[in-house]
Structure formats: C-alpha cells, structure tokens
Amino acid sequence: MAAKMLLLALLAMVSSVAMASDPSPLQDFCVADKDSKVLVNGFVCKDPKVVKAEDFFSTGLDKAGDTGKKVGSNVTAVNVNKLAGLNTLGISMVRIDYAPRGLNAPHTHPRATEILTVIEGQLFVGFVTSNTDNGNRLFTKMLKKGDVFVFPQGLIHFQFNPGYTNTVAIGALSSQNPGTITIADAVFGSKPPISDEVLAKAFQVDKKTVDWLQAQF
C-alpha cells in the first residue's frame, strides 16, 4: 500500500511539472481563432483550411518604441495576441527601447523564462531569487552590445540603461503569452487599492508614505 501511495505521489509530481508550461502542440500548428466564443486555456484553433501565411507574420520591430514615459522605456511585444500563429508554440518575443537612464522597472513573467540580448547600447540587468533559505539573492550584470542574459521564469527582474545614449534589446520568452506583473504597479496601483494598513505593515513605513506612493499610480 505504501509503495502504491508513493507511486501515485510521484505521478502527481510529474503531471504537475508537465502542466507547468505551455501545452505542447498536437498538430503542425494551431492558429488562434480569436473570433471563437469558446473559452479554453489559450485559443481555439482556426480551421487549417483557411489559415494563411499572414497568420504567421508580424511587422514593426524595426521601429523604436516611445520612451517618453516616466520610467523611460517601451516594450513592443509580439505574442499570441498580436501573432495568431504563435498559439500552442510556447514562444514569443519583445523589443525593448530605453531612453538614456531609462528603466524597465522590476517585474515578473509568471509563465515564461526570458532570454535577452542587447542590440545597441548597454544595460545593467538583474534578477532576485525567491524566498528560499538563502533567498532573495540579487544577481546583476552589465551588458554591452551582443551580450546575452537569462531571467528565470517567475523571478523579479529589471533592466536599466546607465548610459547617455539610447539602448535597444530583443528578448525571447518561453510562452505564447508570458504575462507581465510590474511590481510597483501591482502593489501600489491595484484597483481597488490594497489597504494602506496592510502595505504600511509589509514595508515597515507609515500610512502617509503608502498613501503618497499609491497616489503616484
């Protein structure tokens, strides 16, 4: 009986790991049918007979994004919401533009690992590990043109342009729809807002400081 219980537990663990990323395709492609009213994990497949080359094509990554925002960066994403042919393929990409001193603020991708390469300029990048025994370790690196850095799935990471010229980077992500949670926006800009008492306790500051931070978002 104990052996059977152990076997069941191992099978459950294997199944959970297998379902932890985008499902593998069971056919050549499954172009997203965004007009379908059926709700599934991802998108329903378009009839292969009506699929066209345009379903696997996107354009625009040659154009710089608007970096006039407060943080000085812009992310142009090519995921399944923009390129229907990515459905079930478990991959997407982004172009990130950084103004001088521009920041892609600390954030996570809950469904993807990201690998990033600098096309022009330089970046100071890093990620923080989870709350393990020796956790919340910060790993950082200064990148120049042609350098590559990887951000493990789900971990908080950032990129900062320390220079005085524009920087461009390209990232690839291991999900058709990686998702993004920007930490400051989520904590201080949620709707409805998180209680200032909760945040004051969590950050060990007074409520006035929390109220001021929430007002910025």
PDB file of C-alpha atoms in Angstrom:
ATOM      1  CA  MET A   1       0.000   0.000   0.000  1.00  0.00           C
ATOM      2  CA  ALA A   2       2.835   2.391   0.890  1.00  0.00           C
ATOM      3  CA  ALA A   3       4.515   1.652  -2.443  1.00  0.00           C
ATOM      4  CA  LYS A   4       1.293   2.432  -4.310  1.00  0.00           C
ATOM      5  CA  MET A   5       0.880   5.718  -2.449  1.00  0.00           C
ATOM      6  CA  LEU A   6       4.483   6.656  -3.273  1.00  0.00           C
ATOM      7  CA  LEU A   7       3.907   5.825  -6.945  1.00  0.00           C
ATOM      8  CA  LEU A   8       0.760   7.966  -7.032  1.00  0.00           C
ATOM      9  CA  ALA A   9       2.600  10.859  -5.401  1.00  0.00           C
ATOM     10  CA  LEU A  10       5.424  10.640  -7.962  1.00  0.00           C
ATOM     11  CA  LEU A  11       2.924  10.542 -10.831  1.00  0.00           C
ATOM     12  CA  ALA A  12       1.194  13.612  -9.426  1.00  0.00           C
ATOM     13  CA  MET A  13       4.505  15.462  -9.235  1.00  0.00           C
ATOM     14  CA  VAL A  14       5.427  14.539 -12.824  1.00  0.00           C
ATOM     15  CA  SER A  15       1.987  15.628 -14.041  1.00  0.00           C
ATOM     16  CA  SER A  16       2.234  18.975 -12.266  1.00  0.00           C
ATOM     17  CA  VAL A  17       5.649  19.653 -13.815  1.00  0.00           C
ATOM     18  CA  ALA A  18       4.378  18.657 -17.262  1.00  0.00           C
ATOM     19  CA  MET A  19       1.481  21.124 -16.975  1.00  0.00           C
ATOM     20  CA  ALA A  20       3.628  23.975 -15.621  1.00  0.00           C
ATOM     21  CA  SER A  21       4.397  25.449 -19.063  1.00  0.00           C
ATOM     22  CA  ASP A  22       2.557  25.973 -22.333  1.00  0.00           C
ATOM     23  CA  PRO A  23       0.995  22.736 -23.634  1.00  0.00           C
ATOM     24  CA  SER A  24       2.880  21.039 -26.465  1.00  0.00           C
ATOM     25  CA  PRO A  25       1.228  21.187 -29.907  1.00  0.00           C
ATOM     26  CA  LEU A  26      -0.503  18.020 -31.109  1.00  0.00           C
ATOM     27  CA  GLN A  27      -0.509  19.087 -34.762  1.00  0.00           C
ATOM     28  CA  ASP A  28       1.693  21.147 -37.088  1.00  0.00           C
ATOM     29  CA  PHE A  29       0.086  24.388 -35.918  1.00  0.00           C
ATOM     30  CA  CYS A  30      -2.963  25.752 -34.162  1.00  0.00           C
ATOM     31  CA  VAL A  31      -3.502  29.304 -35.379  1.00  0.00           C
ATOM     32  CA  ALA A  32      -5.572  31.193 -32.810  1.00  0.00           C
ATOM     33  CA  ASP A  33      -9.205  31.758 -33.743  1.00  0.00           C
ATOM     34  CA  LYS A  34      -9.796  34.991 -31.869  1.00  0.00           C
ATOM     35  CA  ASP A  35     -13.408  35.210 -33.051  1.00  0.00           C
ATOM     36  CA  SER A  36     -14.387  31.976 -31.322  1.00  0.00           C
ATOM     37  CA  LYS A  37     -16.641  32.310 -28.274  1.00  0.00           C
ATOM     38  CA  VAL A  38     -15.302  29.052 -26.809  1.00  0.00           C
ATOM     39  CA  LEU A  39     -13.139  29.613 -23.716  1.00  0.00           C
ATOM     40  CA  VAL A  40     -10.079  27.371 -23.411  1.00  0.00           C
ATOM     41  CA  ASN A  41      -6.594  27.636 -21.897  1.00  0.00           C
ATOM     42  CA  GLY A  42      -5.170  29.646 -24.785  1.00  0.00           C
ATOM     43  CA  PHE A  43      -7.137  29.953 -28.015  1.00  0.00           C
ATOM     44  CA  VAL A  44      -9.253  27.617 -30.114  1.00  0.00           C
ATOM     45  CA  CYS A  45      -7.616  26.542 -33.384  1.00  0.00           C
ATOM     46  CA  LYS A  46      -8.663  28.167 -36.622  1.00  0.00           C
ATOM     47  CA  ASP A  47      -9.712  25.724 -39.355  1.00  0.00           C
ATOM     48  CA  PRO A  48      -6.385  24.785 -41.044  1.00  0.00           C
ATOM     49  CA  LYS A  49      -8.068  25.079 -44.450  1.00  0.00           C
ATOM     50  CA  VAL A  50      -8.469  28.850 -44.024  1.00  0.00           C
ATOM     51  CA  VAL A  51      -5.052  29.526 -42.478  1.00  0.00           C
ATOM     52  CA  LYS A  52      -2.848  31.894 -44.492  1.00  0.00           C
ATOM     53  CA  ALA A  53       0.814  32.929 -44.406  1.00  0.00           C
ATOM     54  CA  GLU A  54      -0.245  36.212 -42.785  1.00  0.00           C
ATOM     55  CA  ASP A  55      -1.270  34.232 -39.676  1.00  0.00           C
ATOM     56  CA  PHE A  56       2.448  33.518 -39.075  1.00  0.00           C
ATOM     57  CA  PHE A  57       3.664  37.029 -39.897  1.00  0.00           C
ATOM     58  CA  SER A  58       4.110  40.276 -37.979  1.00  0.00           C
ATOM     59  CA  THR A  59       5.921  43.522 -38.624  1.00  0.00           C
ATOM     60  CA  GLY A  60       7.065  46.623 -36.785  1.00  0.00           C
ATOM     61  CA  LEU A  61      10.010  45.540 -34.651  1.00  0.00           C
ATOM     62  CA  ASP A  62      12.281  47.734 -36.741  1.00  0.00           C
ATOM     63  CA  LYS A  63      10.550  50.805 -35.303  1.00  0.00           C
ATOM     64  CA  ALA A  64      11.632  52.328 -31.998  1.00  0.00           C
ATOM     65  CA  GLY A  65       9.011  52.470 -29.266  1.00  0.00           C
ATOM     66  CA  ASP A  66       8.013  55.642 -27.441  1.00  0.00           C
ATOM     67  CA  THR A  67      10.303  56.036 -24.422  1.00  0.00           C
ATOM     68  CA  GLY A  68       8.707  59.274 -23.250  1.00  0.00           C
ATOM     69  CA  LYS A  69       7.078  57.576 -20.243  1.00  0.00           C
ATOM     70  CA  LYS A  70       8.149  58.326 -16.668  1.00  0.00           C
ATOM     71  CA  VAL A  71      10.446  55.309 -16.493  1.00  0.00           C
ATOM     72  CA  GLY A  72      11.980  55.939 -19.924  1.00  0.00           C
ATOM     73  CA  SER A  73      11.398  52.597 -21.631  1.00  0.00           C
ATOM     74  CA  ASN A  74       8.958  50.963 -24.021  1.00  0.00           C
ATOM     75  CA  VAL A  75       8.183  47.285 -24.621  1.00  0.00           C
ATOM     76  CA  THR A  76       6.863  46.188 -28.026  1.00  0.00           C
ATOM     77  CA  ALA A  77       5.568  42.635 -27.639  1.00  0.00           C
ATOM     78  CA  VAL A  78       4.947  40.002 -30.297  1.00  0.00           C
ATOM     79  CA  ASN A  79       2.853  37.376 -28.539  1.00  0.00           C
ATOM     80  CA  VAL A  80      -0.206  35.331 -29.456  1.00  0.00           C
ATOM     81  CA  ASN A  81      -2.433  38.370 -29.046  1.00  0.00           C
ATOM     82  CA  LYS A  82      -0.596  40.009 -31.970  1.00  0.00           C
ATOM     83  CA  LEU A  83       0.602  36.978 -33.942  1.00  0.00           C
ATOM     84  CA  ALA A  84      -2.080  34.292 -34.073  1.00  0.00           C
ATOM     85  CA  GLY A  85       0.298  31.628 -35.406  1.00  0.00           C
ATOM     86  CA  LEU A  86       2.106  31.531 -32.048  1.00  0.00           C
ATOM     87  CA  ASN A  87      -0.822  29.711 -30.430  1.00  0.00           C
ATOM     88  CA  THR A  88       0.403  26.465 -28.736  1.00  0.00           C
ATOM     89  CA  LEU A  89       4.010  27.035 -29.884  1.00  0.00           C
ATOM     90  CA  GLY A  90       5.246  28.209 -26.470  1.00  0.00           C
ATOM     91  CA  ILE A  91       7.315  31.170 -27.626  1.00  0.00           C
ATOM     92  CA  SER A  92       7.084  34.937 -28.074  1.00  0.00           C
ATOM     93  CA  MET A  93       9.403  37.921 -28.262  1.00  0.00           C
ATOM     94  CA  VAL A  94       9.754  41.592 -27.366  1.00  0.00           C
ATOM     95  CA  ARG A  95      11.666  44.648 -28.489  1.00  0.00           C
ATOM     96  CA  ILE A  96      12.593  46.956 -25.618  1.00  0.00           C
ATOM     97  CA  ASP A  97      13.698  50.540 -26.164  1.00  0.00           C
ATOM     98  CA  TYR A  98      15.410  52.502 -23.392  1.00  0.00           C
ATOM     99  CA  ALA A  99      15.993  56.232 -23.281  1.00  0.00           C
ATOM    100  CA  PRO A 100      19.199  57.425 -21.596  1.00  0.00           C
ATOM    101  CA  ARG A 101      18.821  56.499 -17.887  1.00  0.00           C
ATOM    102  CA  GLY A 102      15.686  54.576 -18.875  1.00  0.00           C
ATOM    103  CA  LEU A 103      14.390  51.681 -16.774  1.00  0.00           C
ATOM    104  CA  ASN A 104      12.319  48.587 -17.465  1.00  0.00           C
ATOM    105  CA  ALA A 105      11.032  48.523 -13.897  1.00  0.00           C
ATOM    106  CA  PRO A 106      11.201  45.410 -11.668  1.00  0.00           C
ATOM    107  CA  HIS A 107       8.634  42.915 -12.929  1.00  0.00           C
ATOM    108  CA  THR A 108       7.968  39.206 -13.398  1.00  0.00           C
ATOM    109  CA  HIS A 109       6.714  36.955 -16.178  1.00  0.00           C
ATOM    110  CA  PRO A 110       4.579  34.353 -14.386  1.00  0.00           C
ATOM    111  CA  ARG A 111       4.510  31.978 -17.346  1.00  0.00           C
ATOM    112  CA  ALA A 112       7.919  32.340 -19.025  1.00  0.00           C
ATOM    113  CA  THR A 113      11.686  32.393 -18.831  1.00  0.00           C
ATOM    114  CA  GLU A 114      13.193  35.316 -20.759  1.00  0.00           C
ATOM    115  CA  ILE A 115      16.471  35.471 -22.644  1.00  0.00           C
ATOM    116  CA  LEU A 116      17.614  38.973 -23.614  1.00  0.00           C
ATOM    117  CA  THR A 117      20.292  40.313 -25.933  1.00  0.00           C
ATOM    118  CA  VAL A 118      21.481  43.900 -26.354  1.00  0.00           C
ATOM    119  CA  ILE A 119      21.323  45.151 -29.953  1.00  0.00           C
ATOM    120  CA  GLU A 120      22.574  48.683 -29.349  1.00  0.00           C
ATOM    121  CA  GLY A 121      23.881  50.459 -26.253  1.00  0.00           C
ATOM    122  CA  GLN A 122      24.342  48.989 -22.787  1.00  0.00           C
ATOM    123  CA  LEU A 123      22.204  47.679 -19.929  1.00  0.00           C
ATOM    124  CA  PHE A 124      22.576  46.995 -16.230  1.00  0.00           C
ATOM    125  CA  VAL A 125      20.341  43.970 -15.583  1.00  0.00           C
ATOM    126  CA  GLY A 126      19.478  41.734 -12.673  1.00  0.00           C
ATOM    127  CA  PHE A 127      17.059  39.350 -11.012  1.00  0.00           C
ATOM    128  CA  VAL A 128      16.213  38.382  -7.427  1.00  0.00           C
ATOM    129  CA  THR A 129      15.712  34.804  -6.265  1.00  0.00           C
ATOM    130  CA  SER A 130      12.692  33.547  -4.329  1.00  0.00           C
ATOM    131  CA  ASN A 131      12.294  33.282  -0.529  1.00  0.00           C
ATOM    132  CA  THR A 132      14.429  30.164  -0.010  1.00  0.00           C
ATOM    133  CA  ASP A 133      16.783  29.510   2.926  1.00  0.00           C
ATOM    134  CA  ASN A 134      19.451  31.732   1.351  1.00  0.00           C
ATOM    135  CA  GLY A 135      16.872  33.516  -0.769  1.00  0.00           C
ATOM    136  CA  ASN A 136      16.310  36.973  -2.202  1.00  0.00           C
ATOM    137  CA  ARG A 137      19.805  36.911  -3.697  1.00  0.00           C
ATOM    138  CA  LEU A 138      20.435  39.589  -6.298  1.00  0.00           C
ATOM    139  CA  PHE A 139      22.283  38.623  -9.490  1.00  0.00           C
ATOM    140  CA  THR A 140      23.380  41.556 -11.674  1.00  0.00           C
ATOM    141  CA  LYS A 141      25.455  42.073 -14.797  1.00  0.00           C
ATOM    142  CA  MET A 142      26.482  44.947 -17.046  1.00  0.00           C
ATOM    143  CA  LEU A 143      25.699  44.084 -20.663  1.00  0.00           C
ATOM    144  CA  LYS A 144      27.072  45.597 -23.849  1.00  0.00           C
ATOM    145  CA  LYS A 145      26.111  45.100 -27.477  1.00  0.00           C
ATOM    146  CA  GLY A 146      25.885  41.398 -28.325  1.00  0.00           C
ATOM    147  CA  ASP A 147      25.746  40.191 -24.712  1.00  0.00           C
ATOM    148  CA  VAL A 148      23.016  37.788 -23.574  1.00  0.00           C
ATOM    149  CA  PHE A 149      21.379  37.333 -20.166  1.00  0.00           C
ATOM    150  CA  VAL A 150      18.615  35.000 -18.968  1.00  0.00           C
ATOM    151  CA  PHE A 151      15.888  35.730 -16.416  1.00  0.00           C
ATOM    152  CA  PRO A 152      14.401  32.547 -14.879  1.00  0.00           C
ATOM    153  CA  GLN A 153      10.636  32.118 -15.002  1.00  0.00           C
ATOM    154  CA  GLY A 154       8.642  33.978 -12.375  1.00  0.00           C
ATOM    155  CA  LEU A 155      11.581  35.814 -10.772  1.00  0.00           C
ATOM    156  CA  ILE A 156      11.596  39.586 -10.309  1.00  0.00           C
ATOM    157  CA  HIS A 157      13.980  41.216 -12.777  1.00  0.00           C
ATOM    158  CA  PHE A 158      14.832  44.598 -14.285  1.00  0.00           C
ATOM    159  CA  GLN A 159      16.919  46.365 -16.916  1.00  0.00           C
ATOM    160  CA  PHE A 160      18.413  49.859 -16.622  1.00  0.00           C
ATOM    161  CA  ASN A 161      20.236  51.926 -19.228  1.00  0.00           C
ATOM    162  CA  PRO A 162      23.018  53.703 -17.295  1.00  0.00           C
ATOM    163  CA  GLY A 163      24.339  55.491 -20.367  1.00  0.00           C
ATOM    164  CA  TYR A 164      23.527  58.730 -22.119  1.00  0.00           C
ATOM    165  CA  THR A 165      22.506  57.214 -25.465  1.00  0.00           C
ATOM    166  CA  ASN A 166      19.521  55.086 -26.445  1.00  0.00           C
ATOM    167  CA  THR A 167      19.623  51.305 -25.944  1.00  0.00           C
ATOM    168  CA  VAL A 168      17.734  48.585 -27.814  1.00  0.00           C
ATOM    169  CA  ALA A 169      17.312  44.965 -26.698  1.00  0.00           C
ATOM    170  CA  ILE A 170      15.459  41.927 -28.025  1.00  0.00           C
ATOM    171  CA  GLY A 171      14.004  39.310 -25.696  1.00  0.00           C
ATOM    172  CA  ALA A 172      12.604  35.840 -26.351  1.00  0.00           C
ATOM    173  CA  LEU A 173      10.161  34.244 -23.897  1.00  0.00           C
ATOM    174  CA  SER A 174       9.154  30.627 -23.392  1.00  0.00           C
ATOM    175  CA  SER A 175       5.404  31.205 -23.623  1.00  0.00           C
ATOM    176  CA  GLN A 176       2.986  32.373 -26.273  1.00  0.00           C
ATOM    177  CA  ASN A 177       1.526  34.678 -23.596  1.00  0.00           C
ATOM    178  CA  PRO A 178       4.120  35.241 -20.826  1.00  0.00           C
ATOM    179  CA  GLY A 179       2.176  37.802 -18.821  1.00  0.00           C
ATOM    180  CA  THR A 180       3.828  40.710 -17.013  1.00  0.00           C
ATOM    181  CA  ILE A 181       3.428  41.831 -13.409  1.00  0.00           C
ATOM    182  CA  THR A 182       5.168  45.154 -12.775  1.00  0.00           C
ATOM    183  CA  ILE A 183       5.815  45.129  -9.034  1.00  0.00           C
ATOM    184  CA  ALA A 184       5.253  48.814  -8.252  1.00  0.00           C
ATOM    185  CA  ASP A 185       2.099  48.977 -10.384  1.00  0.00           C
ATOM    186  CA  ALA A 186       0.655  45.829  -8.830  1.00  0.00           C
ATOM    187  CA  VAL A 187       1.422  46.766  -5.223  1.00  0.00           C
ATOM    188  CA  PHE A 188       0.660  50.487  -5.279  1.00  0.00           C
ATOM    189  CA  GLY A 189      -1.650  50.775  -8.272  1.00  0.00           C
ATOM    190  CA  SER A 190      -4.083  47.879  -7.876  1.00  0.00           C
ATOM    191  CA  LYS A 191      -7.813  48.507  -8.382  1.00  0.00           C
ATOM    192  CA  PRO A 192      -9.261  48.640  -5.807  1.00  0.00           C
ATOM    193  CA  PRO A 193      -6.142  49.632  -3.839  1.00  0.00           C
ATOM    194  CA  ILE A 194      -4.553  47.364  -1.264  1.00  0.00           C
ATOM    195  CA  SER A 195      -5.219  48.653   2.244  1.00  0.00           C
ATOM    196  CA  ASP A 196      -2.622  51.219   3.319  1.00  0.00           C
ATOM    197  CA  GLU A 197      -2.533  49.489   6.699  1.00  0.00           C
ATOM    198  CA  VAL A 198      -1.501  46.245   5.011  1.00  0.00           C
ATOM    199  CA  LEU A 199       1.195  47.934   2.920  1.00  0.00           C
ATOM    200  CA  ALA A 200       2.465  50.037   5.826  1.00  0.00           C
ATOM    201  CA  LYS A 201       2.937  46.850   7.833  1.00  0.00           C
ATOM    202  CA  ALA A 202       4.564  44.997   4.936  1.00  0.00           C
ATOM    203  CA  PHE A 203       7.039  47.765   4.087  1.00  0.00           C
ATOM    204  CA  GLN A 204       7.503  48.944   7.682  1.00  0.00           C
ATOM    205  CA  VAL A 205       6.640  52.575   6.856  1.00  0.00           C
ATOM    206  CA  ASP A 206       3.850  54.902   7.967  1.00  0.00           C
ATOM    207  CA  LYS A 207       0.480  55.113   6.211  1.00  0.00           C
ATOM    208  CA  LYS A 208       1.193  58.592   4.859  1.00  0.00           C
ATOM    209  CA  THR A 209       4.139  57.223   2.890  1.00  0.00           C
ATOM    210  CA  VAL A 210       1.954  54.444   1.463  1.00  0.00           C
ATOM    211  CA  ASP A 211      -0.808  56.914   0.585  1.00  0.00           C
ATOM    212  CA  TRP A 212       1.728  59.093  -1.236  1.00  0.00           C
ATOM    213  CA  LEU A 213       3.078  56.111  -3.184  1.00  0.00           C
ATOM    214  CA  GLN A 214      -0.416  54.959  -4.152  1.00  0.00           C
ATOM    215  CA  ALA A 215      -1.214  58.476  -5.388  1.00  0.00           C
ATOM    216  CA  GLN A 216       1.638  58.189  -7.917  1.00  0.00           C
ATOM    217  CA  PHE A 217      -0.202  55.351  -9.671  1.00  0.00           C
TER     218      PHE A 217
END
